[in-house]
């Protein structure tokens, strides 16, 4: 990388105009925060996630105007035993009076008593659409809470689609607040161990946190194009803290290293910009390219995650190339103040690469054995992935700490007809096929896997009719999937076999989950091909070496395989339930593997580019392949280890959150990065490069081995 490169020019300007650079960064963050306050973030609508046969059913129902009104339910039980009917009747009357007075409520039905005598429910229909219900449900929840206060001996709880969604969003918010509260001090403590000085430790954390805040603000207007599917804030914090700290760490470590060699602060900043700064750009582009693969899935939830991650990575890269050089230039040697005496002396005693030099020595001496043993270890960790099961999840995978989830479970236990519904929608030439649906109802109930909810079983509008059946089976069970298959493959086709011109589709909540998971599995090969193809080309362009590009791709896949193996081990069995505080669902949430594949490919490139850059510098200086690998690993190991420690700590923190999706993301990423930064990058990569020798860099023209280090080191592209 020449001294006239973009990264060097940006660093030079920032270093010579530090207050301007710092001021512009503060303005950027302030504008972003203003956007987050002024522009309301948009979220996905139900229709955005319609796929497969269930999506066709939902569209047909909507077109016929048979989708019905949004509803909520209040469940009344007695925690101490059977329900006192007189006491419950009084509470239900109070509820009906309060709820009827709310403008968004259309009708409040009569109480329904359970056959077991343990519960009563009050059905509520709301005005408008499901989106309107989401906006108004808090008023109903508040009214229910008021009646609960007046009837302490009873349990009076509300649940339904809108209140359940509100409870989930509240849990996500609590999880995010917990992650924010803990990630900052943990990351700062790690940086303090790395640098031994308060200011140097604080700079990466401060820049990463400002990048996260700015990214959330810039995403707000973008959400009108890519609405939030519910996980944007968590993903931005997860990825933003990891890459934000890493990019600053790469840059800051190199600048301090060059100052120790005798360069002035400005010169050290320029050298850091030409080497580590360029690595940051390549790493950031690699993450962005990988995340762009999520657009291939054509899924609104993935598109929102991809957009938000691309924004936070771009902001983190921008900060490391502009405001960071300004801060370093302004602080100069004061960046190493105030020192923490014990940690500072320990770091000085160990020296740069002191530990890694001992670790990599046997790898360089016995590369074949090291590669064989490490490959066996990776395969052993990845083997469980062959038995990985995926499922879209459902009510039973949501945290039991969400009150609305617990209430829904109690509701379904006391009222089987309130379980997960299957909607069979059909059209025929001339008139609605009511007789066929009535026959289907009888045959479905006869299987004892379905019941008919109270009210009119078959609803009609023009030439369209809808039959609603309720499953008596848990929505995530294999029996429930088998019942859906029986409905779609046997019962419904038989009912419409002799109806001329009939078209039909089976939808509902369980059917939607199954179709959504199948759609993601179908898209996975295209996403894999897109991400691997682009990252391979990117590495080929960056290093001008086919061997390096192929080795990078294979090592990245090894890290992904380890991630999937860890997910299978932890979440399909019960041995980690107590440790991570969850109930094993016996499967991995269906969208997690695809998302983690994309994330890991990007994050693996994060420090892989940095390590290869240092090795290539040594090769360009004329060192023999083994010595170049030794020096490159030694000089980069401290940064890589520190960066990996930050990532693992942030990801492990997410494994402690309530939502099982966040737990699975945290466990998978933490294990993969830990193995990737140790076994893969410190053992497998050096062993492969030593075995390949100078062929690894073909067709680059390299200095002759043994030429020694050049008097003036050329600043090269990495």
XYZ file of C-alpha atoms in Angstrom:
718
model
C 0.000 0.000 0.000
C 1.615 3.242 -1.080
C 1.719 6.371 1.013
C -0.714 7.966 -1.405
C -3.497 5.462 -0.724
C -6.922 6.548 0.452
C -6.419 5.131 3.943
C -3.099 6.946 4.329
C -4.459 10.244 2.982
C -7.462 10.029 5.329
C -5.207 9.250 8.278
C -2.766 12.031 7.389
C -5.546 14.612 7.124
C -7.108 13.455 10.399
C -3.737 13.437 12.165
C -2.879 16.968 10.970
C -6.422 18.310 11.572
C -7.408 16.381 14.711
C -10.053 18.763 16.063
C -11.819 18.926 12.707
C -11.858 15.129 12.413
C -13.105 14.696 15.978
C -15.731 17.397 15.464
C -16.997 15.824 12.236
C -17.280 12.434 13.957
C -19.262 13.940 16.816
C -21.557 15.647 14.310
C -22.024 12.335 12.491
C -22.999 10.549 15.712
C -25.273 13.416 16.767
C -27.083 13.379 13.401
C -27.544 9.630 13.673
C -28.961 9.889 17.185
C -31.274 12.645 15.961
C -32.512 10.392 13.173
C -33.290 7.619 15.648
C -35.391 10.068 17.689
C -37.147 11.836 14.815
C -37.706 8.940 12.396
C -39.918 6.120 13.726
C -38.443 2.713 12.960
C -40.635 0.525 10.764
C -41.259 -3.134 11.566
C -42.268 -6.025 9.346
C -45.941 -6.743 8.687
C -47.517 -10.175 8.689
C -47.791 -10.179 4.898
C -44.026 -9.623 4.571
C -43.294 -13.158 5.784
C -45.908 -15.036 3.736
C -44.245 -17.923 1.889
C -45.270 -21.274 0.486
C -48.722 -22.775 0.736
C -49.482 -20.992 4.016
C -48.701 -17.672 2.315
C -51.110 -18.541 -0.516
C -53.777 -19.395 2.063
C -53.267 -16.101 3.915
C -53.477 -14.144 0.661
C -56.684 -15.909 -0.417
C -58.262 -15.287 2.981
C -57.301 -11.625 2.883
C -58.628 -11.152 -0.664
C -61.965 -12.697 0.341
C -62.205 -10.555 3.465
C -62.361 -13.632 5.682
C -59.334 -12.920 7.829
C -61.576 -11.824 10.688
C -60.923 -9.260 13.345
C -57.889 -9.326 15.628
C -58.707 -10.818 18.999
C -57.393 -11.029 22.526
C -58.336 -13.275 25.426
C -58.377 -12.731 29.171
C -57.829 -15.908 31.192
C -59.127 -16.147 34.766
C -57.812 -18.898 37.040
C -57.344 -19.531 40.765
C -53.703 -20.241 41.683
C -54.838 -22.207 44.757
C -57.129 -24.687 43.019
C -60.574 -24.925 41.351
C -62.083 -21.635 40.233
C -64.779 -20.102 42.430
C -67.484 -19.365 39.865
C -69.170 -16.565 41.801
C -65.883 -14.767 42.453
C -64.779 -15.231 38.851
C -68.141 -13.984 37.541
C -67.703 -10.730 39.461
C -64.212 -10.243 38.048
C -65.378 -11.050 34.511
C -68.167 -8.483 34.799
C -65.626 -5.834 35.844
C -63.433 -6.811 32.929
C -66.262 -6.577 30.438
C -67.232 -3.130 31.683
C -63.687 -1.747 31.491
C -62.815 -3.326 28.153
C -66.060 -2.285 26.440
C -65.272 1.344 27.271
C -62.001 1.242 25.265
C -62.369 2.776 21.783
C -60.246 0.143 20.013
C -62.440 -2.711 21.318
C -65.212 -3.847 18.983
C -67.009 -6.454 21.072
C -66.472 -8.340 24.297
C -68.041 -11.796 24.238
C -69.646 -13.815 26.996
C -67.418 -15.749 29.406
C -66.532 -19.332 28.473
C -65.961 -21.849 31.271
C -63.532 -24.733 30.929
C -64.795 -28.279 31.234
C -62.318 -29.021 34.038
C -63.719 -26.135 36.130
C -60.288 -24.577 36.606
C -60.511 -21.564 34.292
C -62.710 -19.093 32.453
C -61.915 -16.946 29.449
C -63.306 -13.693 28.120
C -63.009 -13.300 24.301
C -62.339 -9.805 22.918
C -62.574 -8.623 19.320
C -60.705 -5.460 18.304
C -61.368 -2.889 15.621
C -59.148 -2.477 12.570
C -56.311 -4.678 11.417
C -53.687 -6.707 13.226
C -51.309 -3.755 12.921
C -53.915 -1.502 14.595
C -54.249 -4.065 17.375
C -50.508 -3.953 17.974
C -50.738 -0.177 18.455
C -53.688 -0.326 20.875
C -53.140 -3.493 22.892
C -51.415 -1.713 25.781
C -54.721 -0.086 26.736
C -56.311 -3.514 27.096
C -53.374 -4.841 29.086
C -53.626 -1.859 31.452
C -57.370 -2.449 31.962
C -56.758 -6.127 32.704
C -54.044 -5.171 35.207
C -56.476 -2.819 36.989
C -59.015 -5.625 37.455
C -56.231 -7.916 38.692
C -55.407 -5.407 41.443
C -59.045 -5.498 42.621
C -59.140 -9.311 42.654
C -55.941 -10.454 44.332
C -57.191 -13.983 45.020
C -57.547 -14.670 41.288
C -55.042 -14.773 38.446
C -56.320 -12.496 35.649
C -54.006 -12.395 32.651
C -54.339 -11.344 29.011
C -52.876 -13.013 25.950
C -53.341 -13.018 22.200
C -51.403 -12.257 19.059
C -50.928 -8.552 19.801
C -50.185 -8.846 23.526
C -47.891 -11.823 22.904
C -45.896 -9.812 20.367
C -45.718 -6.906 22.824
C -44.393 -9.244 25.508
C -41.748 -10.620 23.166
C -40.614 -7.134 22.167
C -40.395 -6.196 25.860
C -38.202 -9.243 26.491
C -35.980 -8.282 23.541
C -35.648 -4.779 24.976
C -34.709 -6.143 28.394
C -32.165 -8.469 26.790
C -30.665 -5.587 24.840
C -30.419 -3.423 27.967
C -28.697 -6.267 29.826
C -26.258 -6.820 26.970
C -25.435 -3.112 26.804
C -24.976 -2.904 30.564
C -22.541 -5.816 30.720
C -20.728 -5.629 27.368
C -19.133 -2.230 28.031
C -17.391 -3.039 31.341
C -16.360 -6.512 30.138
C -14.889 -5.142 26.911
C -13.161 -2.310 28.775
C -11.636 -4.781 31.238
C -10.262 -6.861 28.350
C -8.803 -3.785 26.678
C -7.226 -2.812 29.980
C -5.507 -6.193 30.095
C -4.339 -5.724 26.505
C -2.938 -2.186 26.827
C -2.297 -1.730 30.547
C -3.365 1.928 30.213
C -6.765 3.534 30.789
C -6.873 5.852 27.766
C -5.687 3.205 25.296
C -8.243 0.778 26.736
C -11.080 3.275 26.560
C -10.618 4.424 22.958
C -11.708 1.153 21.205
C -14.702 0.743 23.531
C -15.796 4.350 23.037
C -15.513 4.178 19.244
C -17.319 0.837 19.078
C -20.188 2.080 21.238
C -20.503 5.286 19.206
C -20.553 3.180 16.014
C -23.401 1.064 17.428
C -25.414 4.167 18.358
C -24.788 5.810 14.986
C -25.718 2.656 13.087
C -29.045 2.305 14.907
C -29.799 5.922 14.024
C -28.921 5.548 10.345
C -30.957 2.351 10.150
C -34.159 4.197 11.183
C -34.804 5.783 7.739
C -33.529 2.634 6.003
C -36.191 0.634 7.865
C -38.752 2.072 5.431
C -37.029 -0.060 2.778
C -35.946 -2.915 5.060
C -38.342 -3.100 8.032
C -37.065 -4.494 11.303
C -37.975 -8.144 11.769
C -37.352 -7.940 15.506
C -33.630 -8.643 15.884
C -31.928 -5.572 14.411
C -30.951 -3.931 17.714
C -29.499 -7.158 19.104
C -27.555 -7.902 15.917
C -26.161 -4.359 15.689
C -24.938 -4.532 19.283
C -23.568 -8.042 18.805
C -21.617 -7.302 15.630
C -20.947 -3.614 16.227
C -19.139 -4.087 19.534
C -17.114 -6.981 18.115
C -15.872 -5.372 14.899
C -15.763 -1.839 16.309
C -13.338 -2.823 19.042
C -11.348 -5.081 16.697
C -10.791 -2.430 14.035
C -9.619 0.121 16.594
C -7.466 -2.528 18.236
C -5.717 -3.440 14.959
C -4.960 0.195 14.245
C -3.963 1.215 17.751
C -1.660 -1.770 18.282
C 0.212 -1.085 15.028
C 0.576 2.627 15.798
C 2.042 1.862 19.229
C 4.374 -0.713 17.684
C 5.721 1.811 15.156
C 6.204 4.445 17.863
C 8.291 1.944 19.840
C 10.473 1.558 16.732
C 11.263 5.255 16.898
C 8.787 6.791 14.431
C 7.062 10.060 15.228
C 3.367 9.977 16.077
C 2.259 11.189 12.628
C 4.576 8.751 10.840
C 3.373 5.916 13.080
C -0.212 6.810 12.247
C 0.578 6.768 8.513
C 2.294 3.374 8.724
C -0.646 2.007 10.721
C -3.018 3.394 8.086
C -1.030 1.818 5.240
C -0.939 -1.614 6.884
C -3.530 -2.206 9.601
C -5.797 0.504 8.180
C -5.891 -1.243 4.835
C -6.518 -4.571 6.609
C -9.468 -2.934 8.358
C -10.895 -1.839 5.014
C -10.501 -5.315 3.513
C -11.952 -6.960 6.637
C -14.885 -4.563 6.673
C -15.581 -5.173 3.006
C -15.435 -8.924 3.659
C -18.083 -8.645 6.387
C -20.221 -6.423 4.159
C -19.922 -8.825 1.218
C -20.822 -11.753 3.454
C -23.830 -9.993 4.943
C -25.021 -9.046 1.467
C -25.547 -12.758 0.953
C -28.602 -12.510 3.204
C -30.349 -10.483 0.503
C -30.203 -13.592 -1.679
C -32.587 -15.315 0.751
C -35.260 -12.720 -0.180
C -36.503 -12.690 3.386
C -37.490 -9.402 5.081
C -36.052 -10.414 8.454
C -32.700 -11.335 6.919
C -32.711 -8.216 4.761
C -33.158 -6.021 7.843
C -30.307 -7.809 9.640
C -28.062 -7.502 6.591
C -28.791 -3.787 6.190
C -28.203 -2.959 9.848
C -24.987 -4.995 10.007
C -23.629 -3.427 6.834
C -24.325 0.020 8.293
C -22.604 -0.680 11.636
C -19.552 -2.242 9.944
C -19.261 0.703 7.536
C -19.485 3.187 10.423
C -16.893 1.223 12.431
C -14.487 1.213 9.465
C -15.022 4.927 8.920
C -14.313 5.671 12.579
C -11.099 3.640 12.620
C -9.806 5.482 9.539
C -10.739 9.040 10.568
C -11.437 9.878 14.190
C -9.043 7.219 15.551
C -5.952 8.694 13.792
C -7.058 12.129 15.025
C -7.266 10.907 18.620
C -3.892 9.175 18.375
C -2.242 12.246 16.865
C -3.726 14.522 19.511
C -2.870 12.255 22.415
C 0.561 11.127 21.203
C 2.438 9.282 23.978
C -0.320 10.230 26.418
C -2.409 7.421 24.934
C -0.407 5.117 27.235
C -1.502 7.034 30.346
C -2.496 6.541 33.068
C -0.864 3.146 33.364
C -2.069 0.280 35.528
C 1.286 -0.666 37.079
C 0.889 -4.429 37.505
C -0.704 -5.016 34.091
C 1.708 -2.654 32.341
C 4.765 -4.395 33.811
C 3.333 -7.830 32.988
C 2.747 -6.858 29.336
C 6.260 -5.426 29.078
C 7.775 -8.578 30.593
C 5.910 -10.937 28.261
C 6.701 -8.745 25.256
C 5.023 -8.771 21.814
C 4.203 -12.307 20.754
C 5.969 -13.908 23.728
C 3.343 -16.590 24.256
C 2.487 -17.130 20.579
C 6.170 -17.651 19.724
C 6.236 -20.683 22.010
C 2.925 -21.990 20.673
C 3.789 -21.710 17.002
C 7.317 -23.160 17.325
C 6.259 -26.848 17.306
C 3.796 -26.146 14.470
C 6.596 -24.789 12.297
C 8.899 -27.649 13.280
C 6.339 -30.405 12.597
C 3.772 -28.859 10.189
C 2.383 -32.166 8.873
C 1.708 -33.554 12.341
C 0.249 -30.225 13.518
C -2.060 -30.021 10.514
C -3.195 -33.625 10.920
C -3.939 -33.326 14.642
C -5.728 -29.979 14.281
C -7.781 -31.273 11.355
C -8.827 -34.314 13.411
C -9.862 -31.998 16.271
C -11.918 -29.773 13.959
C -13.631 -32.783 12.380
C -14.444 -34.178 15.835
C -16.006 -30.866 16.870
C -17.930 -30.608 13.597
C -19.296 -34.181 13.429
C -22.382 -33.448 15.608
C -23.508 -30.999 12.914
C -24.384 -33.996 10.723
C -27.293 -34.686 13.058
C -28.424 -31.075 13.416
C -32.204 -30.642 13.418
C -33.850 -27.333 12.567
C -37.328 -26.043 13.323
C -38.939 -22.598 13.141
C -39.838 -22.797 16.830
C -43.059 -21.673 18.424
C -44.747 -20.979 21.720
C -42.727 -23.604 23.578
C -39.381 -22.061 22.558
C -40.260 -18.638 23.950
C -39.027 -17.767 27.465
C -41.475 -18.787 30.184
C -40.619 -15.506 31.919
C -42.801 -13.652 29.391
C -46.211 -13.460 31.159
C -48.187 -13.630 27.913
C -46.410 -16.856 26.921
C -47.239 -18.501 30.239
C -50.845 -17.336 29.942
C -51.155 -18.720 26.417
C -49.830 -22.073 27.576
C -52.364 -22.138 30.435
C -55.124 -21.112 28.036
C -54.378 -23.969 25.657
C -54.088 -26.445 28.534
C -57.554 -25.530 29.853
C -59.196 -24.905 26.469
C -57.917 -27.313 23.775
C -59.918 -25.423 21.132
C -57.676 -22.369 21.723
C -54.604 -24.164 20.364
C -52.713 -23.534 17.138
C -55.121 -23.175 14.235
C -54.963 -24.568 10.700
C -56.895 -22.597 8.095
C -58.065 -24.553 5.055
C -59.132 -22.072 2.374
C -60.736 -23.224 -0.864
C -62.274 -21.761 -4.006
C -64.431 -23.458 -6.622
C -66.133 -22.537 -9.871
C -69.413 -20.762 -9.202
C -69.814 -21.122 -5.441
C -67.921 -21.700 -2.230
C -67.181 -25.416 -1.625
C -68.943 -25.573 1.761
C -69.968 -29.244 1.490
C -66.419 -30.379 0.786
C -65.092 -28.418 3.763
C -67.827 -29.807 6.002
C -66.835 -33.336 4.984
C -63.195 -32.417 5.612
C -64.114 -31.202 9.097
C -65.689 -34.547 9.960
C -62.765 -36.590 8.658
C -60.209 -34.342 10.408
C -61.969 -34.520 13.785
C -62.230 -38.303 13.370
C -58.412 -38.545 13.419
C -58.518 -37.164 16.993
C -55.692 -34.781 16.069
C -57.936 -31.785 15.432
C -60.876 -30.087 17.134
C -63.251 -27.400 15.909
C -63.159 -24.029 17.706
C -66.391 -22.519 19.048
C -68.527 -20.585 16.578
C -69.045 -21.013 12.863
C -66.588 -23.625 11.594
C -66.894 -22.747 7.888
C -66.918 -19.083 6.825
C -67.799 -18.037 3.276
C -67.449 -15.028 1.015
C -68.348 -15.268 -2.650
C -66.656 -18.322 -4.145
C -64.224 -18.686 -1.216
C -64.693 -20.633 2.003
C -62.448 -21.168 5.035
C -62.475 -24.009 7.554
C -60.559 -23.496 10.799
C -59.270 -26.538 12.644
C -57.284 -26.511 15.883
C -54.532 -28.975 16.627
C -54.489 -30.635 20.036
C -50.735 -31.262 19.656
C -47.816 -28.987 20.671
C -46.977 -26.779 17.707
C -43.268 -27.726 17.560
C -43.749 -31.478 18.017
C -43.096 -34.054 15.319
C -46.716 -35.234 15.733
C -47.961 -31.726 14.872
C -45.875 -31.720 11.671
C -47.162 -35.184 10.818
C -50.726 -33.959 11.344
C -50.080 -31.043 8.988
C -48.648 -33.412 6.376
C -51.678 -35.658 6.740
C -53.975 -32.672 6.301
C -52.171 -31.420 3.199
C -51.308 -34.732 1.567
C -54.320 -36.899 2.399
C -57.376 -35.339 4.035
C -57.739 -32.142 1.971
C -56.990 -33.728 -1.445
C -59.539 -36.470 -0.686
C -62.202 -33.921 0.268
C -61.758 -31.937 -2.978
C -61.072 -34.858 -5.293
C -64.497 -34.619 -6.927
C -65.014 -30.838 -6.705
C -64.566 -29.389 -10.228
C -62.238 -26.401 -10.542
C -61.353 -26.376 -6.854
C -58.160 -24.765 -5.573
C -57.121 -24.961 -1.956
C -54.311 -24.188 0.480
C -53.631 -24.962 4.134
C -52.307 -22.150 6.301
C -52.229 -21.114 9.929
C -49.500 -20.533 12.500
C -47.919 -23.992 12.502
C -48.151 -24.263 8.718
C -46.514 -20.836 8.361
C -43.610 -21.891 10.568
C -43.058 -25.098 8.607
C -43.206 -23.289 5.256
C -40.890 -20.535 6.498
C -38.271 -23.072 7.581
C -38.546 -24.964 4.288
C -38.130 -21.738 2.326
C -34.929 -20.918 4.210
C -33.505 -24.384 3.602
C -34.243 -23.981 -0.104
C -32.422 -20.630 -0.204
C -29.394 -21.822 1.779
C -27.424 -23.269 -1.205
C -27.767 -19.978 -3.103
C -26.613 -17.962 -0.089
C -23.625 -20.275 0.429
C -22.626 -20.064 -3.226
C -22.945 -16.267 -3.249
C -20.952 -15.683 -0.053
C -18.193 -18.200 -0.731
C -17.866 -17.110 -4.349
C -17.554 -13.403 -3.568
C -15.222 -13.822 -0.598
C -12.989 -16.143 -2.613
C -12.782 -13.573 -5.408
C -12.123 -10.856 -2.857
C -9.201 -12.737 -1.327
C -7.885 -13.536 -4.800
C -7.977 -9.835 -5.690
C -6.441 -8.754 -2.380
C -3.537 -11.199 -2.220
C -3.242 -12.092 -5.928
C -2.882 -15.748 -4.948
C -5.293 -18.601 -5.830
C -3.803 -20.783 -3.085
C -4.414 -18.169 -0.395
C -7.986 -17.666 -1.606
C -8.744 -21.411 -1.569
C -7.091 -21.977 1.830
C -9.056 -19.062 3.282
C -12.336 -20.504 2.019
C -11.600 -23.978 3.419
C -10.585 -22.631 6.829
C -13.692 -20.471 6.988
C -15.840 -23.523 6.271
C -14.035 -25.379 9.058
C -15.025 -22.645 11.533
C -18.632 -22.777 10.343
C -18.703 -26.567 10.754
C -17.458 -26.218 14.349
C -20.174 -23.649 15.022
C -22.907 -25.975 13.748
C -21.449 -28.853 15.751
C -21.584 -26.787 18.945
C -25.201 -25.781 18.278
C -26.184 -29.414 17.808
C -24.435 -30.527 20.985
C -25.791 -27.788 23.220
C -29.360 -27.253 22.036
C -30.461 -30.713 20.948
C -29.574 -32.212 24.339
C -30.289 -31.330 27.963
C -26.822 -31.270 29.557
C -26.368 -27.492 29.156
C -29.854 -26.465 30.348
C -28.767 -25.628 33.877
C -25.625 -23.849 32.743
C -27.391 -21.563 30.249
C -30.824 -21.472 31.943
C -33.039 -22.797 29.154
C -35.210 -25.772 28.305
C -33.811 -27.751 25.407
C -36.136 -27.626 22.392
C -34.344 -30.541 20.741
C -33.545 -28.484 17.648
C -31.904 -25.318 16.338
C -34.156 -22.431 15.283
C -34.367 -22.721 11.492
C -33.022 -19.257 10.588
C -29.987 -19.480 12.877
C -27.701 -21.697 10.703
C -28.083 -19.532 7.609
C -27.522 -16.324 9.560
C -24.523 -17.672 11.466
C -22.941 -18.988 8.281
C -22.968 -15.506 6.792
C -21.785 -13.817 9.992
C -18.963 -16.282 10.591
C -17.572 -16.035 7.085
C -17.344 -12.279 7.550
C -15.927 -12.368 11.079
C -13.416 -15.101 10.202
C -12.040 -12.779 7.547
C -11.743 -10.054 10.188
C -8.409 -11.092 11.667
C -7.523 -13.627 8.945
C -6.727 -10.712 6.624
C -4.682 -9.074 9.364
C -2.638 -12.237 10.014
C -2.014 -12.881 6.316
C -1.038 -9.256 5.851
C 1.696 -9.522 8.484
C 2.959 -12.815 7.008
C 3.031 -11.309 3.537
C 4.998 -8.311 4.800
C 7.630 -10.743 6.063
C 7.652 -12.672 2.771
C 8.051 -9.426 0.853
C 10.993 -8.589 3.118
C 12.749 -11.676 1.767
C 12.336 -14.054 4.705
C 12.071 -17.804 4.142
C 8.472 -19.136 4.280
C 8.795 -20.726 7.744
C 10.492 -17.637 9.193
C 7.942 -15.336 7.533
C 5.112 -17.341 9.072
C 6.818 -17.276 12.468
C 7.269 -13.521 12.382
C 3.808 -12.829 10.986
C 2.078 -15.003 13.577
C 4.211 -13.642 16.408
C 3.604 -10.012 15.486
C -0.135 -10.476 14.969
C -0.993 -13.046 17.631
C -1.423 -10.504 20.414
C -3.885 -8.485 18.380
C -5.716 -11.567 17.129
C -5.985 -13.029 20.625
C -7.235 -9.736 22.020
C -9.743 -9.313 19.191
C -10.974 -12.877 19.622
C -11.288 -12.382 23.386
C -13.518 -9.368 22.814
C -15.682 -11.258 20.326
C -15.972 -14.353 22.510
C -16.882 -12.303 25.599
C -19.574 -10.319 23.759
C -20.976 -13.435 22.075
C -20.902 -15.447 25.313
C -22.866 -12.638 26.942
C -25.649 -13.178 24.421
C -25.768 -16.841 25.463
C -27.072 -15.652 28.856
C -30.049 -13.726 27.433
C -33.652 -14.918 27.640
C -34.592 -15.465 23.981
C -33.363 -18.851 22.786
C -32.489 -17.404 19.365
C -30.010 -15.068 21.095
C -28.617 -17.969 23.129
C -28.033 -20.016 20.010
C -26.387 -17.102 18.224
C -24.145 -16.435 21.232
C -23.059 -20.045 21.762
C -22.440 -20.713 18.076
C -20.414 -17.558 17.494
C -18.429 -17.773 20.749
C -17.336 -21.376 20.154
C -16.559 -20.789 16.468
C -14.467 -17.653 17.079
C -12.599 -19.303 19.953
C -11.652 -22.307 17.809
C -11.021 -20.123 14.766
C -8.619 -17.774 16.553
C -6.663 -20.584 18.205
C -6.767 -23.944 16.492
C -7.476 -22.702 12.969
C -5.379 -19.526 12.732
C -2.452 -20.426 15.018
C -2.096 -24.097 14.039
C -3.800 -24.957 10.745
C -3.021 -21.758 8.823
C 0.725 -21.658 9.716
C 1.091 -25.385 9.022
C -0.524 -25.048 5.585
C 1.562 -22.003 4.643
C 4.797 -23.714 5.702
C 3.923 -26.828 3.705
C 3.059 -24.762 0.628
C 6.148 -22.601 0.978
C 6.604 -19.915 -1.659
C 3.952 -21.634 -3.804
C 1.349 -20.189 -1.460
C 2.008 -16.716 -2.908
C 2.204 -17.668 -6.593
C 2.077 -15.833 -9.021
C 3.349 -12.872 -6.947
C 6.964 -11.875 -7.541
C 8.749 -12.191 -4.212
C 12.200 -11.280 -3.015
C 14.643 -14.176 -2.831
C 14.524 -16.086 0.424
C 17.287 -15.051 2.782
C 17.591 -11.553 1.332
C 16.912 -10.147 4.761
C 14.776 -7.249 5.785
C 14.849 -4.202 3.522
C 16.347 -0.983 4.904
C 13.157 0.874 4.150
C 10.189 -1.443 4.484
C 7.815 -1.092 1.584
C 4.266 -0.416 2.657
C 2.353 -3.074 0.762
C -1.229 -3.871 0.065
C -2.711 -6.527 2.298
